[in-house]
Short mmCIF file of C-alpha atoms in Angstrom, two decimals:
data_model
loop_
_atom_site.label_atom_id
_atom_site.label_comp_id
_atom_site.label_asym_id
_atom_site.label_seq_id
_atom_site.Cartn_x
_atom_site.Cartn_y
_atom_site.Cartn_z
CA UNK A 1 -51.66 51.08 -4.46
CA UNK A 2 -51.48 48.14 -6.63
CA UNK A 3 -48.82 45.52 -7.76
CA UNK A 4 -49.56 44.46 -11.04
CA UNK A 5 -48.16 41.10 -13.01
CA UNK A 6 -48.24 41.15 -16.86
CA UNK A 7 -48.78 37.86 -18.50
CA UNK A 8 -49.45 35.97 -22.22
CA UNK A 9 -52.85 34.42 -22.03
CA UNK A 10 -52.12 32.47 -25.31
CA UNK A 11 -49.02 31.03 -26.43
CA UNK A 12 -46.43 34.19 -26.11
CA UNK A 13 -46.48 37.03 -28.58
CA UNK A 14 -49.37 38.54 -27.42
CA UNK A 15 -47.95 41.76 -27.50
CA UNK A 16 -46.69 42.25 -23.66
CA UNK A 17 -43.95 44.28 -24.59
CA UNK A 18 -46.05 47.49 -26.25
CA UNK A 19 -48.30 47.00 -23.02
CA UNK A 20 -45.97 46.75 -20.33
CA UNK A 21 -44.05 49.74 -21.51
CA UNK A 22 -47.08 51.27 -21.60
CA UNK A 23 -47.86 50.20 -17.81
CA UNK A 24 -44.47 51.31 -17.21
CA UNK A 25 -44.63 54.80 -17.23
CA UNK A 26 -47.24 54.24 -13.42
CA UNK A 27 -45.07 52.06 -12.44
CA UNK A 28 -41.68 52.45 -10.58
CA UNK A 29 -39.94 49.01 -10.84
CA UNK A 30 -40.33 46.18 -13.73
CA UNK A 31 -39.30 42.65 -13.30
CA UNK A 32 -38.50 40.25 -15.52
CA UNK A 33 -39.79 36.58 -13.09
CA UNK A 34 -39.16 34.00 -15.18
CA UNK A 35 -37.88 32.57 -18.90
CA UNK A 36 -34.80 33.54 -20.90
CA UNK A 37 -33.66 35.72 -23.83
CA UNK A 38 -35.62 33.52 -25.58
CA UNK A 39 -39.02 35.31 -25.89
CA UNK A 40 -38.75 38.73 -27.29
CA UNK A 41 -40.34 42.13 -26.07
CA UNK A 42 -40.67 44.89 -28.95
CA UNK A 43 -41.30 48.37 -27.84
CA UNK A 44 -41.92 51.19 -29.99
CA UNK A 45 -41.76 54.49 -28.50
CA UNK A 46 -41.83 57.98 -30.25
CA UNK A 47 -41.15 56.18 -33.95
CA UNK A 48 -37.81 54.43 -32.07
CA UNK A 49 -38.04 50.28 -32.32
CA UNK A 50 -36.48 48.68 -29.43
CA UNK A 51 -36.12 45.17 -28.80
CA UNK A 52 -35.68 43.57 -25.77
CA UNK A 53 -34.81 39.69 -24.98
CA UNK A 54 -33.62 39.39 -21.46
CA UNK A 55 -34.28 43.09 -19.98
CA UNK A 56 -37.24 44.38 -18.47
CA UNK A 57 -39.52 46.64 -20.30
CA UNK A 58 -38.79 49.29 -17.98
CA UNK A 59 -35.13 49.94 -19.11
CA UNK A 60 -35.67 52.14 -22.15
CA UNK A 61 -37.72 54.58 -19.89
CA UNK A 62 -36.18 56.97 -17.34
CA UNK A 63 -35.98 57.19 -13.25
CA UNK A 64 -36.97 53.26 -13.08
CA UNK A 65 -35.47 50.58 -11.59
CA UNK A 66 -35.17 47.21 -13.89
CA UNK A 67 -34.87 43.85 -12.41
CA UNK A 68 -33.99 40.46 -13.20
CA UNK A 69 -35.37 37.81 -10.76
CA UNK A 70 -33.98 34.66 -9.86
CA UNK A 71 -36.56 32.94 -11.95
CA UNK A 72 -35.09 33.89 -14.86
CA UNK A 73 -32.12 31.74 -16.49
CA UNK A 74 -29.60 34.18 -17.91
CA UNK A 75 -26.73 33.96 -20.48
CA UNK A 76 -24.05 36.18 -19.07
CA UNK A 77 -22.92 36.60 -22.76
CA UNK A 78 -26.17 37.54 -24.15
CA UNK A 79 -27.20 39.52 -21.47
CA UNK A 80 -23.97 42.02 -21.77
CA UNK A 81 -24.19 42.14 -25.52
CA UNK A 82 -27.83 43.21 -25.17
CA UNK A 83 -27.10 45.68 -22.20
CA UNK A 84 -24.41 46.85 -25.19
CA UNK A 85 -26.70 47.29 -27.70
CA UNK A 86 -29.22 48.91 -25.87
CA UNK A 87 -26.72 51.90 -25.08
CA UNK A 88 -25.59 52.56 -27.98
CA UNK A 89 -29.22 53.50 -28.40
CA UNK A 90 -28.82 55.74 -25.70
CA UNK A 91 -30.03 54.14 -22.57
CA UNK A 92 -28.36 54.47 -19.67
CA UNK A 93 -28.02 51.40 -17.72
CA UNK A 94 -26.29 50.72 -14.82
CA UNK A 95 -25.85 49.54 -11.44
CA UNK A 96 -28.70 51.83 -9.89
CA UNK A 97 -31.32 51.18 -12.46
CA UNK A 98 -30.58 47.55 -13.19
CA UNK A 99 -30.57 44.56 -10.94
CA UNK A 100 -29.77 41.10 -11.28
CA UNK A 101 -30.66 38.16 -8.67
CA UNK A 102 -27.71 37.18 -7.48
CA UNK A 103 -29.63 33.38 -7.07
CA UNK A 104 -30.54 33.44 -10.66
CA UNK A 105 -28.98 30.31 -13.21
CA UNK A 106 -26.47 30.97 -15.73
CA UNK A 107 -26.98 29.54 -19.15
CA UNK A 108 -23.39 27.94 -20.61
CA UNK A 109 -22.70 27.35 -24.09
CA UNK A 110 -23.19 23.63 -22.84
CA UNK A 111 -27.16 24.25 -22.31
CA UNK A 112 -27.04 25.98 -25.74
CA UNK A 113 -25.33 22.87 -27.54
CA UNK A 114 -27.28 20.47 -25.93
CA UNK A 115 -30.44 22.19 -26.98
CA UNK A 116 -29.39 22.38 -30.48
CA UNK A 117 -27.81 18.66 -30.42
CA UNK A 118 -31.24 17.24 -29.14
CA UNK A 119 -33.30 19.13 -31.27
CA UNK A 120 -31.55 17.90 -34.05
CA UNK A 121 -31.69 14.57 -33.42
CA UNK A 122 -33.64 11.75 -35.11
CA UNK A 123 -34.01 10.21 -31.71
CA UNK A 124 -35.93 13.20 -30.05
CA UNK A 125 -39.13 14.65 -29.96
CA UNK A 126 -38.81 18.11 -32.13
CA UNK A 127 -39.83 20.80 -29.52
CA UNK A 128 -39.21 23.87 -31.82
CA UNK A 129 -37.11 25.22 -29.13
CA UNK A 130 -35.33 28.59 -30.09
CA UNK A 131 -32.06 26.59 -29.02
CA UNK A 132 -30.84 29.15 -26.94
CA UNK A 133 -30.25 26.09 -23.88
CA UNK A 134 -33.33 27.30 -22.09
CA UNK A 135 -34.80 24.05 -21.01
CA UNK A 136 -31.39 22.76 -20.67
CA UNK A 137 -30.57 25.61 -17.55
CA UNK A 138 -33.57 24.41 -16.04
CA UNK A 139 -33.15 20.66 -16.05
CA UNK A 140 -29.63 21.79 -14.32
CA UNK A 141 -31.55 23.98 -11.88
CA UNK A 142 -33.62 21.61 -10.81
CA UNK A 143 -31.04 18.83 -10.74
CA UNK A 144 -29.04 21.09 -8.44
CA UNK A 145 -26.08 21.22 -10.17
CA UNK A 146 -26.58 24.59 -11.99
CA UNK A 147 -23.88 27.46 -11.76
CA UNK A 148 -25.87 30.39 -10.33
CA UNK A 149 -24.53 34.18 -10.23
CA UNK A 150 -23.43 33.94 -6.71
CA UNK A 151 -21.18 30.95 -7.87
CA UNK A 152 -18.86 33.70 -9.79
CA UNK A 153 -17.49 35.58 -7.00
CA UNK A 154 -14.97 32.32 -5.71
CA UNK A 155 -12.78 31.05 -8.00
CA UNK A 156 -12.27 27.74 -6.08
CA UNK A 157 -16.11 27.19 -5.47
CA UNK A 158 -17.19 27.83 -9.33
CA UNK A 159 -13.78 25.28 -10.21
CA UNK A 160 -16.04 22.85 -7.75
CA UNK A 161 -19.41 23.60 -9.13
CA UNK A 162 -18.17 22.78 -12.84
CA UNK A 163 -16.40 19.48 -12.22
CA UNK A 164 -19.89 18.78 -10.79
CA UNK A 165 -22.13 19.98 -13.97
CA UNK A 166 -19.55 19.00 -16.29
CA UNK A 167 -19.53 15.29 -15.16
CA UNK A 168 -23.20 14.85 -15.92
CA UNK A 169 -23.03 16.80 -19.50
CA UNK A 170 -19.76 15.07 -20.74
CA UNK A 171 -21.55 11.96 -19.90
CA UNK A 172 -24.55 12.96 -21.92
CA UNK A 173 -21.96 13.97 -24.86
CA UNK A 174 -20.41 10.97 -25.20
CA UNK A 175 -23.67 9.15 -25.32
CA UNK A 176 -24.52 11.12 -27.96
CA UNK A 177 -21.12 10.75 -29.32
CA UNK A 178 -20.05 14.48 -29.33
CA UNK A 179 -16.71 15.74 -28.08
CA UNK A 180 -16.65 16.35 -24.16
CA UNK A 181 -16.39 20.38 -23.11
CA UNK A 182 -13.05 21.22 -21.35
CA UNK A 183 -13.55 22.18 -18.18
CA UNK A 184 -10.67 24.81 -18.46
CA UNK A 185 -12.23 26.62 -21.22
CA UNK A 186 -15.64 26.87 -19.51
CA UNK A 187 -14.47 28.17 -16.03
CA UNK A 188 -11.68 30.61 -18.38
CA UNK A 189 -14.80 32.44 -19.96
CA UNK A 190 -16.63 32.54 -16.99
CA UNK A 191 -14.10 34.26 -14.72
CA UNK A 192 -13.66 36.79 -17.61
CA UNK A 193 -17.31 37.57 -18.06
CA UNK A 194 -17.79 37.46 -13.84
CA UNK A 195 -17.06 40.99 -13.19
CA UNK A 196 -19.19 42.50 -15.63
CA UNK A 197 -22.42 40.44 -14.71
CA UNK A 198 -21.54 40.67 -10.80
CA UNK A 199 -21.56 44.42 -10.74
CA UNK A 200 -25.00 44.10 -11.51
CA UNK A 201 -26.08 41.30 -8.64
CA UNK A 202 -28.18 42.16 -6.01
CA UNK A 203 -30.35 39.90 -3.11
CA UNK A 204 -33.98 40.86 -4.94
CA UNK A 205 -36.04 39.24 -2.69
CA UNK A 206 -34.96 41.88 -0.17
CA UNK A 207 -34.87 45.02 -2.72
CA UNK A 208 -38.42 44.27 -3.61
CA UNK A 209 -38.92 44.23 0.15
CA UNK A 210 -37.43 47.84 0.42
CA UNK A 211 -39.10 48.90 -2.29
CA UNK A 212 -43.00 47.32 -1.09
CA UNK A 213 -41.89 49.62 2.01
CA UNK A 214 -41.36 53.09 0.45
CA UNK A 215 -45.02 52.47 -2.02
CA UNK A 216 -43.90 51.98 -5.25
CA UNK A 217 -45.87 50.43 -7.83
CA UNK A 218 -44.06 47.30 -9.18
CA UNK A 219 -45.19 45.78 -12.47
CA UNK A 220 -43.88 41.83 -12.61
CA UNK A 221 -43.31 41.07 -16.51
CA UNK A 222 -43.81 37.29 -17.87
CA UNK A 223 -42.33 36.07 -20.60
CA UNK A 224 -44.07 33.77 -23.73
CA UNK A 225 -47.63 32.80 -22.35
CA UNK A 226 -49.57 30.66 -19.97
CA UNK A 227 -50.14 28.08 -22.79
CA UNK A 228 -46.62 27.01 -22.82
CA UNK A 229 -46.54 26.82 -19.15
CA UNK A 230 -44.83 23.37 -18.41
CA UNK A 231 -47.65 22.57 -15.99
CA UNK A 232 -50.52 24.19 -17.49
CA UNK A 233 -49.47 24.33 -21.35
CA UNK A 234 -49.73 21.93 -24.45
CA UNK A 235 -47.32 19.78 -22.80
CA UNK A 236 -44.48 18.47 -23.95
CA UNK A 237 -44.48 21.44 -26.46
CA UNK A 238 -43.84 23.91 -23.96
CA UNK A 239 -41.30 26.17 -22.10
CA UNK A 240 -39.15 24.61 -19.26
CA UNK A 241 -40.85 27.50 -16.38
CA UNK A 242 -43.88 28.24 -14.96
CA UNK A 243 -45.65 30.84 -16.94
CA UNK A 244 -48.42 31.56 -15.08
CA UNK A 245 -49.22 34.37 -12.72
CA UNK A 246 -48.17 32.73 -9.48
CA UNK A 247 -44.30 32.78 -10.60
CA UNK A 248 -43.58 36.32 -10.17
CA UNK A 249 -43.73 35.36 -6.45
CA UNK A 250 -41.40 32.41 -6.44
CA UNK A 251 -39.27 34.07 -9.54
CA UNK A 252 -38.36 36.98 -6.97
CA UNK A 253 -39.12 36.21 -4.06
CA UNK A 254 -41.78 38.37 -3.07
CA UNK A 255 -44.27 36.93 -1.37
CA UNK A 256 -47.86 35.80 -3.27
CA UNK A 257 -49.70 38.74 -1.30
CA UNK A 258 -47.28 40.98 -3.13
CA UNK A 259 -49.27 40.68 -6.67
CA UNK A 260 -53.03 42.96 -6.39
CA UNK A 261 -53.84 42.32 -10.35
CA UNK A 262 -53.13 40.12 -12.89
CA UNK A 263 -53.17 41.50 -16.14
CA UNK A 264 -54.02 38.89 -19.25
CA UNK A 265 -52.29 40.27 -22.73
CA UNK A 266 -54.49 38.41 -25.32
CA UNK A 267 -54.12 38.91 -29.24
CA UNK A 268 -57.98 39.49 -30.99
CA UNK A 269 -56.63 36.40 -32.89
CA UNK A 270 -54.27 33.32 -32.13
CA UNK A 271 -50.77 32.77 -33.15
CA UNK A 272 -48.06 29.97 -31.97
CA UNK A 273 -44.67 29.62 -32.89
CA UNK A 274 -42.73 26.25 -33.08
CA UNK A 275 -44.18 22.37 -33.18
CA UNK A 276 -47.13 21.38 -30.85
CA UNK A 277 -50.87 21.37 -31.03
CA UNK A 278 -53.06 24.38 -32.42
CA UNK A 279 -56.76 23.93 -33.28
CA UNK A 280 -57.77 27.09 -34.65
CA UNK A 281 -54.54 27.11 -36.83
CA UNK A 282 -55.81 28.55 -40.47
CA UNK A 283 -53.57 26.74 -43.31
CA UNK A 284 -55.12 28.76 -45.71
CA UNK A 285 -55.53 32.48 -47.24
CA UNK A 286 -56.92 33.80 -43.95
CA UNK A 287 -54.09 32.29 -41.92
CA UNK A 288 -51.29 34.01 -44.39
CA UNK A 289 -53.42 37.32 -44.24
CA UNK A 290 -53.01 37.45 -40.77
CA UNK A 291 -49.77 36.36 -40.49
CA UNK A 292 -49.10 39.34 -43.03
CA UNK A 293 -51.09 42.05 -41.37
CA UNK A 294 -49.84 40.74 -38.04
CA UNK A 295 -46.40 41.05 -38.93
CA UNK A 296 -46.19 37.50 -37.23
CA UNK A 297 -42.39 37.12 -36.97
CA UNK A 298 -40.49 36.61 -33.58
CA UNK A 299 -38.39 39.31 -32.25
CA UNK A 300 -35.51 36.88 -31.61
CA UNK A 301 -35.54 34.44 -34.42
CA UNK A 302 -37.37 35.94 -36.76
CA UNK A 303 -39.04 32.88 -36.82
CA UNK A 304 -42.53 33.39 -39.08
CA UNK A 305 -45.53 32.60 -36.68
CA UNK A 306 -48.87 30.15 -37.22
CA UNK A 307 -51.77 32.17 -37.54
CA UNK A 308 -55.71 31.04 -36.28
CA UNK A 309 -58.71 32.27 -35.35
CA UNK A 310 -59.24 33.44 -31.66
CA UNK A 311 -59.64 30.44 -28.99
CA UNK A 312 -62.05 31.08 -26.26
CA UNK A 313 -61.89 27.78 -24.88
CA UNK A 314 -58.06 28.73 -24.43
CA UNK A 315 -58.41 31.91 -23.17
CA UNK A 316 -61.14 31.41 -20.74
CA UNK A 317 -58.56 27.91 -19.42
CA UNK A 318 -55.94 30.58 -18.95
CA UNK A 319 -57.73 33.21 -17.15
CA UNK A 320 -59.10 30.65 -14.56
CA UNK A 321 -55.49 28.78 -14.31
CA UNK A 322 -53.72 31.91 -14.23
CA UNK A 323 -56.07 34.14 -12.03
CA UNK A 324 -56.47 36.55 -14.51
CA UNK A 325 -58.31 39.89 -13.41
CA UNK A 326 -58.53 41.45 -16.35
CA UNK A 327 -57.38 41.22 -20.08
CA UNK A 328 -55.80 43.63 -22.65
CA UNK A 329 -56.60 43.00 -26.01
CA UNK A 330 -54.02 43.37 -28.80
CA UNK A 331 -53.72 43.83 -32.53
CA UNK A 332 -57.65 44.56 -33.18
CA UNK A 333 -56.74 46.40 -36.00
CA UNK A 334 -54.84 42.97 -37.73
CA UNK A 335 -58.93 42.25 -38.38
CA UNK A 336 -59.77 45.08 -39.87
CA UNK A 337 -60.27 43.93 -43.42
CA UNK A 338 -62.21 40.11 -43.06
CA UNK A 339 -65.49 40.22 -44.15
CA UNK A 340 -66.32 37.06 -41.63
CA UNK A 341 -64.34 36.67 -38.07
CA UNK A 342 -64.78 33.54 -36.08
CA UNK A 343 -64.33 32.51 -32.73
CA UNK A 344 -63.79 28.95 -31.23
CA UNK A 345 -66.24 28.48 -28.62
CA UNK A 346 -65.85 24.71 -27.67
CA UNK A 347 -64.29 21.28 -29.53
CA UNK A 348 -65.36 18.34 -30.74
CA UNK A 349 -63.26 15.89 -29.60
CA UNK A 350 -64.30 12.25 -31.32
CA UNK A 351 -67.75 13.15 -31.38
CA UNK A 352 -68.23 14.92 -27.84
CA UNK A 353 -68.31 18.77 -27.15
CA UNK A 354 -66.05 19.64 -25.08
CA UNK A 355 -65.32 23.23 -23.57
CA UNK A 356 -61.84 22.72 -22.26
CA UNK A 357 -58.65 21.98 -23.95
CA UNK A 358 -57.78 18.50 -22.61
CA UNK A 359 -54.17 17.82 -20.83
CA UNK A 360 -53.37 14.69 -23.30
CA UNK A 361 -51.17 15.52 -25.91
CA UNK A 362 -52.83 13.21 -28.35
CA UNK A 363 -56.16 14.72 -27.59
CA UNK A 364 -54.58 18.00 -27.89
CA UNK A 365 -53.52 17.30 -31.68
CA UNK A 366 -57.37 15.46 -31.98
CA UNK A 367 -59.59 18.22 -30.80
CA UNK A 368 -61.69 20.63 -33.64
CA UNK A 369 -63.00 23.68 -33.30
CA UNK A 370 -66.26 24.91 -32.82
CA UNK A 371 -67.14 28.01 -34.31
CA UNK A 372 -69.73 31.29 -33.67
CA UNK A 373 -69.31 33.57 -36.79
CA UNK A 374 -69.36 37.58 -36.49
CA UNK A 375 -69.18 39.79 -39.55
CA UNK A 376 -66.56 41.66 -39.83
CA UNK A 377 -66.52 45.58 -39.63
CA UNK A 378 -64.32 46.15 -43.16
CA UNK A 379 -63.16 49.85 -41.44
CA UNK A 380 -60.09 50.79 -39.99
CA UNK A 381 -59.55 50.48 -35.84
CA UNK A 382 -55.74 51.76 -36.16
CA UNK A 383 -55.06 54.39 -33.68
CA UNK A 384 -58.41 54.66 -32.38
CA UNK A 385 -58.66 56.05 -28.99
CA UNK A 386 -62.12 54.90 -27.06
CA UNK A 387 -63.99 52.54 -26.84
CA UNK A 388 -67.24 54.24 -28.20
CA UNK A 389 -65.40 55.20 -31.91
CA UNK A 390 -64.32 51.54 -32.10
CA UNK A 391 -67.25 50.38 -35.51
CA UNK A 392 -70.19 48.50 -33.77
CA UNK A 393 -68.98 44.81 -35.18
CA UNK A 394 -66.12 45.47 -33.40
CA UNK A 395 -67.41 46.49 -30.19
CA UNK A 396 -69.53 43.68 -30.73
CA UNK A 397 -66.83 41.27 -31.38
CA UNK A 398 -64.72 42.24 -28.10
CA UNK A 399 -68.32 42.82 -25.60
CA UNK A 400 -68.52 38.75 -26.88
CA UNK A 401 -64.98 37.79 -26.00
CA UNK A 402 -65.28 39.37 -22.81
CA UNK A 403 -68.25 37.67 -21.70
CA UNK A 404 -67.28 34.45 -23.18
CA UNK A 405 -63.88 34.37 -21.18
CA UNK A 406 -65.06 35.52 -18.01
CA UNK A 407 -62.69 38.25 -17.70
CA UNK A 408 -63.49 42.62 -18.75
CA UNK A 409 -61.56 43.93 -20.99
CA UNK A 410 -59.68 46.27 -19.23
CA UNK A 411 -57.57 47.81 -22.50
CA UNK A 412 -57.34 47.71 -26.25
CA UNK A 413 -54.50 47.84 -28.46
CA UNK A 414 -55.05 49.68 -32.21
CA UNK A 415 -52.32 49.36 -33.39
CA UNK A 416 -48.03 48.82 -31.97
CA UNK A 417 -47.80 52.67 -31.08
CA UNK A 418 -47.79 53.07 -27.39
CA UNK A 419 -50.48 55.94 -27.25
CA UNK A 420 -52.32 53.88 -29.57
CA UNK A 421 -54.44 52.49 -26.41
CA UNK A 422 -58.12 52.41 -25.06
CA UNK A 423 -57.77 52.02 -21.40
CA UNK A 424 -61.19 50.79 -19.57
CA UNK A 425 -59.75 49.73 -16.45
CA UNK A 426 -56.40 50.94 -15.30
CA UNK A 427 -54.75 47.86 -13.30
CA UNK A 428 -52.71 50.10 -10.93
CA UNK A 429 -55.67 51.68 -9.53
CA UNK A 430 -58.56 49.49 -9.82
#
């Protein structure tokens, strides 16, 4: 029996949603660990899109149980409008299939603002945050002055908790000469949205207990990827949690020897979206053919995506940082029509090879790339099924990625159709 955690090797967009859905159908429980409805999951099942920003994978498909761990920061407001939206598409959610951690932080429409006021600032470093007050719920959380979900079920304590968090933003705000937030209006919304997220809370750490006890397969879900990890990422241009494999454990409470494989998502190419370093970022008619075969536009902002060649140096960094067992490689078919492919297999970084991505940002935005060339295999990979009717410059291409970044290639994605799929290893019973 095995506990799998699904995670971005690169720098989000990877494709985890297609593949966890995917997963989903061994599995008996999903769970979201860490992020916010910032990083979107599109699933496309039987010709039906659905997209997903703060739910688990695991809620479009019956008899599962979808969960929402205290690692996650959640907008209460978002959060019911997408629960909303995905019924009218007829899912049934509801208290028995959905759970929320009744430790997990609440995003306020004072995270949001302050996101947005920052970002727009001449003063600041520009982030490219979605502005949706992620990193803002998390500087709160770990200030410890955050309102959590347990906070909503006393009137009196949340009236406490927001004097508290509303003395430290209105301070901010008038620095930054913007109009305080009343304190009334703030705890008014709250106590009307309370019932409808509450119904919902649950202790997780102790459901995914009960559940460890009866054998079922549970399949952890990340959210973005490893390289905007704000340990192990292209720091300062990264998310505000831990992206990495480790977090499902401390983003629900689990226990490290819950997790039995870690399962790498990694595009056949790289894309990032938002400010920060990127050295195999193509500014040129490659870049904007990927882009346009890749469909590179986010799910929740519809932001359009930078496009480069696949890093190996990146990927292999990941794997090793994030314990990666095994990866599943996505969007082969993107490639399908370049007559030359490359692949960075080290920088030059003033001079000197190097074969890891340095943790200086200015060295970040300094390193080249280093190149091996493949031809390509000009012949369509879409919807292909195994492994042996992939063409041979393909096969090539992914037997040198896996031995380059140290990790098998335990599935292939052909195209954003679920049973588009090779499997080669199947994580739940390796």
């Amino acid at each position: 029996m095995k506990n799998v955690v699904v995670v971005g090797s690169q720098w989000g967009d990877e494709g985890k949603g297609k593949i966890v859905d995917w997963l989903s159908s061994e599995a008996d429980v999903v769970v979201r660990f860490q992020g916010g409805h910032n990083a979107g999951h599109t699933l496309v099942i039987d010709g039906k899109t659905y997209k997903l920003r703060l739910l688990p994978s695991g809620i479009v498909r019956k008899n599962k149980i979808s969960i929402i761990g205290n690692g996650v920061v959640v907008d209460p407001w978002a959060l019911i409008d997408e629960i909303e939206e995905i019924k009218k598409e007829g899912i049934d959610i509801n208290e028995k299939n959905l759970f929320l951690s009744e430790a997990a932080t609440l995003i306020l429409p004072i995270h949001r603002e302050l996101d947005s006021i920052r970002e727009d600032s001449d003063k600041n470093l520009k982030i490219g945050t979605t502005r949706r007050g992620i990193g803002p719920a998390y500087e709160d959380k770990a200030g410890r002055r955050s309102i959590r979900v347990i906070d909503l079920i006393s009137e009196q304590n949340l009236d406490l908790k927001l004097t508290t968090i509303l003395e430290h933003h209105n301070s901010i705000r008038r620095g930054m000469g913007v109009k305080e937030y009343s304190k009334q209006k703030l705890k008014e919304d709250l106590i009307k949205i309370a019932p409808k997220i509450l119904k919902y809370s649950k202790p997780i750490w102790k459901k995914i207990n009960e559940f460890k006890k009866k054998d079922k397969k549970i399949l952890f879900e990340g959210a973005q990827g490893i390289l905007l990890d704000v340990d192990h990422g292209t720091y300062p241009f990264v998310t505000s949690s831990n992206t990495v494999a480790s977090s499902a454990a401390t983003g629900t409470g689990c226990g490290i020897n819950t997790i039995n494989y870690i399962l790498g998502i990694t595009k056949a190419y790289t894309t990032r979206v938002g400010e920060g370093p990127f050295p195999t970022e193509l500014k040129n008619e490659n870049g904007e053919k990927l882009g346009v075969r890749g469909k590179e536009f986010g799910t929740v902002t519809s932001r359009k995506r930078r496009c480069g060649w696949f890093d190996g140096v990146l990927v292999k960094q990941t794997i090793k940082t994030s314990g990666i067992n095994g990866i599943a490689l996505t969007k082969l078919d993107v490639l399908d029509e370049f007559e030359e492919i490359n692949v960075c297999i080290a920088y030059n970084l003033n001079g000197e090879k190097i074969d890891y991505l340095p943790a200086s940002s200015e060295q970040q935005f300094k390193v080249t790339p280093i190149y091996k060339s493949f031809k390509g295999w000009n012949s369509s990979t879409c919807g292909i099924k195994k492994f042996s009717d992939l063409p041979k410059k393909a096969q090539e291409y992914i037997k040198f990625i896996e031995d380059f970044v140290e990790a098998k290639v335990s599935a292939i994605s052909t195209s954003p159709e679920r049973k588009d799929t090779i499997l080669i290893e199947d994580p739940f019973n390796v």
